[in-house]
CSV table of C-alpha atoms in Angstrom, one decimal:
chain,number,residue,atom,x,y,z
C,287,MET,CA,-15.6,-7.0,7.6
C,288,GLU,CA,-12.6,-9.3,8.0
C,289,ILE,CA,-9.8,-9.4,5.5
C,290,LYS,CA,-10.7,-12.9,4.3
C,291,GLU,CA,-14.1,-11.6,3.2
C,292,TYR,CA,-12.4,-9.3,0.7
C,293,PHE,CA,-10.9,-12.2,-1.3
C,294,HIS,CA,-13.0,-14.0,-3.9
C,295,ASP,CA,-12.3,-16.4,-6.7
C,296,SER,CA,-13.9,-14.0,-9.1
C,297,CYS,CA,-11.2,-11.4,-8.3
C,298,VAL,CA,-8.2,-13.7,-8.7
C,299,TYR,CA,-6.3,-13.4,-12.0
C,300,PHE,CA,-3.4,-15.3,-13.5
C,301,LEU,CA,-1.8,-12.8,-15.9
C,302,ASN,CA,0.7,-13.3,-18.6
C,303,LEU,CA,1.4,-9.7,-19.6
C,304,GLU,CA,4.5,-7.6,-20.2
C,305,HIS,CA,3.6,-4.2,-19.1
C,306,ARG,CA,2.3,-2.6,-15.9
C,307,ASP,CA,-0.5,-0.7,-17.6
C,308,ASP,CA,-1.8,-3.8,-19.3
C,309,VAL,CA,-1.9,-5.6,-15.9
C,310,LEU,CA,-3.8,-2.6,-14.3
C,311,LYS,CA,-6.2,-2.4,-17.3
C,312,LYS,CA,-7.0,-6.1,-17.3
C,313,MET,CA,-7.7,-6.1,-13.6
C,314,SER,CA,-9.7,-2.9,-13.5
C,315,GLU,CA,-11.8,-4.0,-16.5
C,316,ASN,CA,-12.7,-7.2,-14.7
C,317,VAL,CA,-13.7,-5.6,-11.5
C,318,GLN,CA,-15.8,-3.1,-13.5
C,319,GLU,CA,-17.5,-6.0,-15.3
C,320,GLN,CA,-18.5,-7.3,-11.8
C,321,SER,CA,-19.9,-3.8,-11.0
C,322,LEU,CA,-17.5,-3.5,-8.0
C,323,VAL,CA,-16.3,-0.1,-9.4
C,324,LYS,CA,-17.5,2.8,-11.5
C,325,ALA,CA,-16.5,3.3,-15.1
C,326,SER,CA,-14.0,6.0,-14.0
C,327,PHE,CA,-12.0,3.5,-11.9
C,328,GLY,CA,-9.7,2.2,-14.6
C,329,ARG,CA,-8.5,5.6,-15.7
C,330,ALA,CA,-8.1,6.7,-12.1
C,331,ILE,CA,-6.0,3.6,-11.3
C,332,LEU,CA,-3.6,4.2,-14.2
C,333,ASP,CA,-3.2,7.9,-13.5
C,334,ARG,CA,-2.6,7.3,-9.8
C,335,GLU,CA,-0.1,4.6,-10.3
C,336,LYS,CA,1.8,6.9,-12.7
C,337,GLU,CA,1.8,9.8,-10.2
C,338,PHE,CA,2.1,7.8,-7.0
C,339,PRO,CA,3.7,4.4,-7.7
C,340,THR,CA,2.7,1.6,-5.3
C,341,GLY,CA,5.5,-1.0,-5.8
C,342,LEU,CA,6.9,-2.5,-2.6
C,343,ASP,CA,9.6,-5.1,-2.3
C,344,THR,CA,10.5,-7.4,0.6
C,345,ASP,CA,13.4,-9.9,0.6
C,346,HIS,CA,11.4,-12.5,-1.1
C,347,ILE,CA,8.6,-10.9,-3.1
C,348,GLY,CA,7.7,-7.8,-5.1
C,349,VAL,CA,4.1,-6.6,-4.8
C,350,ALA,CA,2.1,-3.6,-6.0
C,351,LEU,CA,-0.9,-2.1,-4.3
C,352,PRO,CA,-2.7,0.0,-6.9
C,353,HIS,CA,-5.6,1.9,-5.5
C,354,THR,CA,-7.4,5.2,-6.0
C,355,ASP,CA,-10.0,7.5,-4.4
C,356,LYS,CA,-13.0,6.0,-2.9
C,357,GLU,CA,-15.5,7.8,-5.1
C,358,HIS,CA,-14.6,5.4,-7.9
C,359,VAL,CA,-15.4,2.3,-5.9
C,360,ILE,CA,-18.8,0.8,-5.3
C,361,THR,CA,-18.1,-2.3,-3.2
C,362,PRO,CA,-14.9,-2.9,-1.3
C,363,PHE,CA,-12.6,-5.6,-2.6
C,364,ILE,CA,-9.1,-6.8,-3.0
C,365,ALA,CA,-8.3,-8.2,-6.4
C,366,VAL,CA,-5.2,-10.5,-6.7
C,367,GLY,CA,-3.2,-10.6,-9.8
C,368,VAL,CA,-0.6,-13.5,-9.9
C,369,LEU,CA,1.9,-12.5,-12.6
C,370,GLU,CA,3.2,-15.5,-14.5
C,371,HIS,CA,6.5,-13.6,-15.0
C,372,PRO,CA,7.5,-10.5,-13.1
C,373,VAL,CA,6.4,-7.1,-14.4
C,374,SER,CA,8.2,-3.7,-13.7
C,375,PHE,CA,6.5,-1.3,-11.4
C,376,GLN,CA,7.9,1.8,-9.8
C,377,LEU,CA,8.8,1.7,-6.2
C,378,MET,CA,6.5,3.5,-3.8
C,379,GLY,CA,8.2,6.8,-3.0
C,380,GLY,CA,11.4,5.6,-4.6
C,381,GLY,CA,12.1,8.3,-7.2
C,382,ASN,CA,12.1,6.5,-10.5
C,383,VAL,CA,13.4,3.2,-9.2
C,384,GLU,CA,11.7,0.2,-10.8
C,385,ILE,CA,11.2,-3.1,-9.1
C,386,GLU,CA,10.0,-6.5,-10.4
C,387,VAL,CA,6.5,-7.3,-9.1
C,388,ASP,CA,5.2,-10.9,-8.7
C,389,ILE,CA,1.8,-10.2,-7.2
C,390,VAL,CA,-0.6,-7.3,-7.6
C,391,PHE,CA,-3.1,-6.5,-4.9
C,392,MET,CA,-5.6,-4.0,-6.3
C,393,LEU,CA,-7.5,-2.4,-3.5
C,394,GLY,CA,-11.0,-1.2,-3.7
C,395,VAL,CA,-11.2,1.2,-0.8
C,396,THR,CA,-14.5,2.8,0.3
C,397,ASP,CA,-13.9,3.4,4.0
C,398,PRO,CA,-10.3,4.0,4.9
C,399,SER,CA,-10.7,3.8,8.6
C,400,ALA,CA,-12.4,0.4,8.5
C,401,GLN,CA,-10.0,-0.9,5.9
C,402,VAL,CA,-6.7,0.2,7.5
C,403,GLU,CA,-6.7,-3.1,9.4
C,404,VAL,CA,-6.9,-5.0,6.1
C,405,LEU,CA,-4.0,-3.2,4.5
C,406,GLN,CA,-2.0,-3.7,7.7
C,407,GLN,CA,-2.7,-7.5,7.5
C,408,LEU,CA,-1.8,-7.5,3.8
C,409,MET,CA,1.6,-5.9,4.7
C,410,GLU,CA,2.2,-8.6,7.3
C,411,MET,CA,1.3,-11.3,4.8
C,412,ILE,CA,3.9,-10.1,2.3
C,413,GLN,CA,6.5,-10.2,5.0
C,414,ASN,CA,5.8,-13.9,5.4
C,415,GLU,CA,8.1,-15.9,3.1
C,416,GLU,CA,6.1,-19.1,3.2
C,417,LEU,CA,2.9,-17.4,2.2
C,418,SER,CA,4.6,-15.4,-0.5
C,419,ASN,CA,6.1,-18.6,-2.0
C,420,LYS,CA,2.7,-20.3,-1.9
C,421,LEU,CA,1.1,-17.4,-3.7
C,422,GLU,CA,3.8,-17.2,-6.4
C,423,SER,CA,3.5,-21.0,-7.1
C,424,ALA,CA,-0.3,-21.2,-6.9
C,425,GLN,CA,-1.8,-22.8,-10.0
C,426,THR,CA,-5.5,-22.3,-9.4
C,427,LYS,CA,-7.7,-19.5,-8.0
C,428,GLY,CA,-8.7,-21.9,-5.3
C,429,GLU,CA,-5.1,-22.3,-4.2
C,430,VAL,CA,-4.6,-18.5,-4.1
C,431,ILE,CA,-7.8,-18.0,-2.0
C,432,SER,CA,-7.1,-20.8,0.4
C,433,SER,CA,-3.5,-19.7,1.0
C,434,LEU,CA,-4.7,-16.2,1.7
C,435,GLN,CA,-7.5,-17.3,4.0
C,436,HIS,CA,-5.3,-19.8,5.8
C,437,PHE,CA,-2.8,-17.1,6.5
C,438,THR,CA,-5.4,-14.6,7.6
C,439,SER,CA,-7.0,-17.1,10.0
C,440,LEU,CA,-3.5,-17.6,11.6
C,441,MET,CA,-3.3,-13.8,12.2
C,442,SER,CA,-6.7,-13.2,13.7
H,1022,MET,CA,7.6,18.9,24.3
H,1023,GLN,CA,5.0,17.5,22.0
H,1024,LYS,CA,6.4,16.7,18.5
H,1025,SER,CA,4.3,17.2,15.4
H,1026,ILE,CA,4.6,14.7,12.5
H,1027,TYR,CA,2.9,14.9,9.1
H,1028,VAL,CA,2.3,11.4,7.7
H,1029,CYS,CA,1.3,11.4,4.0
H,1030,CYS,CA,0.9,9.3,0.9
H,1031,GLY,CA,-0.6,9.9,-2.6
H,1032,THR,CA,-4.2,9.5,-1.7
H,1033,GLY,CA,-4.0,10.3,2.0
H,1034,ILE,CA,-6.2,7.4,2.8
H,1035,ALA,CA,-4.7,4.0,2.5
H,1036,THR,CA,-1.0,3.6,3.1
H,1037,SER,CA,-0.6,6.8,5.2
H,1038,THR,CA,-3.2,5.4,7.6
H,1039,VAL,CA,-1.1,2.2,8.2
H,1040,ILE,CA,2.1,4.3,8.4
H,1041,ALA,CA,0.5,6.7,10.9
H,1042,LYS,CA,-0.4,3.8,13.2
H,1043,LYS,CA,3.1,2.4,13.0
H,1044,VAL,CA,4.8,5.7,13.5
H,1045,GLY,CA,2.6,6.4,16.5
H,1046,GLN,CA,3.4,3.1,18.1
H,1047,ALA,CA,7.2,3.6,17.5
H,1048,LEU,CA,7.1,7.1,19.1
H,1049,LYS,CA,5.0,5.8,22.0
H,1050,ASP,CA,7.5,3.0,22.5
H,1051,ASN,CA,10.3,5.6,22.7
H,1052,GLY,CA,8.3,7.8,25.1
H,1053,ILE,CA,7.9,10.7,22.7
H,1054,GLN,CA,4.8,12.8,23.1
H,1055,HIS,CA,3.5,13.5,19.7
H,1056,LYS,CA,0.7,14.6,17.5
H,1057,ILE,CA,0.3,12.9,14.1
H,1058,SER,CA,-1.6,14.6,11.2
H,1059,GLN,CA,-2.4,12.7,8.1
H,1060,GLY,CA,-2.9,13.9,4.6
H,1061,THR,CA,-1.8,13.8,1.0
H,1062,VAL,CA,1.7,14.5,-0.2
H,1063,ALA,CA,0.3,17.2,-2.5
H,1064,ASN,CA,-0.8,19.1,0.7
H,1065,ALA,CA,2.6,18.7,2.4
H,1066,PRO,CA,3.9,22.2,1.5
H,1067,THR,CA,0.7,23.9,2.8
H,1068,PHE,CA,0.7,21.9,5.9
H,1069,VAL,CA,4.4,22.8,6.6
H,1070,GLN,CA,3.6,26.5,6.1
H,1071,THR,CA,0.7,26.5,8.5
H,1072,ASN,CA,1.6,23.9,11.1
H,1073,LYS,CA,5.4,23.7,10.9
H,1074,PRO,CA,5.7,20.0,11.7
H,1075,ASP,CA,8.9,18.6,13.2
H,1076,ALA,CA,9.1,15.9,10.5
H,1077,ILE,CA,7.3,14.4,7.5
H,1078,VAL,CA,6.9,10.7,7.0
H,1079,SER,CA,5.8,10.0,3.4
H,1080,SER,CA,5.3,6.9,1.3
H,1081,ALA,CA,5.3,9.1,-1.9
H,1082,ASP,CA,8.1,11.3,-3.2
H,1083,VAL,CA,7.9,14.8,-1.7
H,1084,ASN,CA,8.5,17.1,-4.6
H,1085,GLY,CA,6.9,20.3,-3.2
H,1086,ASN,CA,8.7,22.9,-1.1
H,1087,VAL,CA,8.8,21.8,2.5
H,1088,GLY,CA,11.7,23.9,3.5
H,1089,GLU,CA,14.1,22.4,6.0
H,1090,THR,CA,11.5,19.9,7.4
H,1091,PRO,CA,13.1,16.4,7.5
H,1092,VAL,CA,11.4,13.9,5.3
H,1093,ILE,CA,11.6,10.2,6.2
H,1094,SER,CA,10.5,7.4,3.9
H,1095,GLY,CA,7.3,5.8,5.0
H,1096,ARG,CA,7.9,2.6,3.1
H,1097,PRO,CA,9.8,0.8,5.9
H,1098,PHE,CA,6.8,1.3,8.2
H,1099,LEU,CA,4.7,-0.5,5.6
H,1100,THR,CA,6.9,-3.5,4.7
H,1101,GLY,CA,8.9,-3.8,7.9
H,1102,ILE,CA,12.1,-3.8,5.8
H,1103,LYS,CA,14.7,-1.6,7.5
H,1104,LYS,CA,12.0,-0.4,9.9
H,1105,ASN,CA,14.5,0.0,12.8
H,1106,GLU,CA,16.7,2.3,10.6
H,1107,ALA,CA,13.7,4.4,9.7
H,1108,ILE,CA,12.6,4.7,13.3
H,1109,ASP,CA,16.2,5.8,14.2
H,1110,GLU,CA,16.1,8.4,11.4
H,1111,LEU,CA,12.8,9.7,12.7
H,1112,LEU,CA,14.0,9.9,16.3
H,1113,ASN,CA,17.1,11.8,15.1
H,1114,ALA,CA,15.0,14.2,13.2
H,1115,LEU,CA,12.9,14.9,16.2
H,1116,LYS,CA,15.9,15.7,18.5
């Protein structure tokens, strides 16, 4: 499965929310409605983010990569939350440092060995300033998906 | 002599897998024989007791007791930001 196959219109969200937990709840509820995850996923995501934060910053974008154990996931996916204004997440392995996050990539992982490539590509994507800017300024789900797919086709 | 590195993250599945690949590549580039083990940060103290690794690379905060084992942040291996500094830190830890 190539990375572009993980991205779908139905898993792109434009969110106007203030708090990290609200962002995570909204996104997990939606993937649960689509039966991509089990009912236990939402709670597991919230707990995991609290215990092991996933915020990452580059020079030009802040992202978070919430994920949890594979037993909560039914079908692999990457949900993309474009935040209308930045929301505070804690930095991954950064003590209690908070960073401002612009885009949330929620990962539904079922097979880590197969999906490591996907995560690696995602990391390359956030290091690309042009793509980051496009994502942050995207107005429609279609624009988000086409930017991601365009970029992934350049990498493969 | 072969160096042993424990690479970990919160879940032991997602980010640590990417970090392990990058760490392995960096060590290979520097001609360092190594063995990388991957796991969860919660298991780090146990791993240290039983396997005595030369270094830990973790994307999560290591709160358990890992004794004198050097701990290097795994984040630069993920994002590429300050990656060279992190590689230097790892190489120094393995000296």
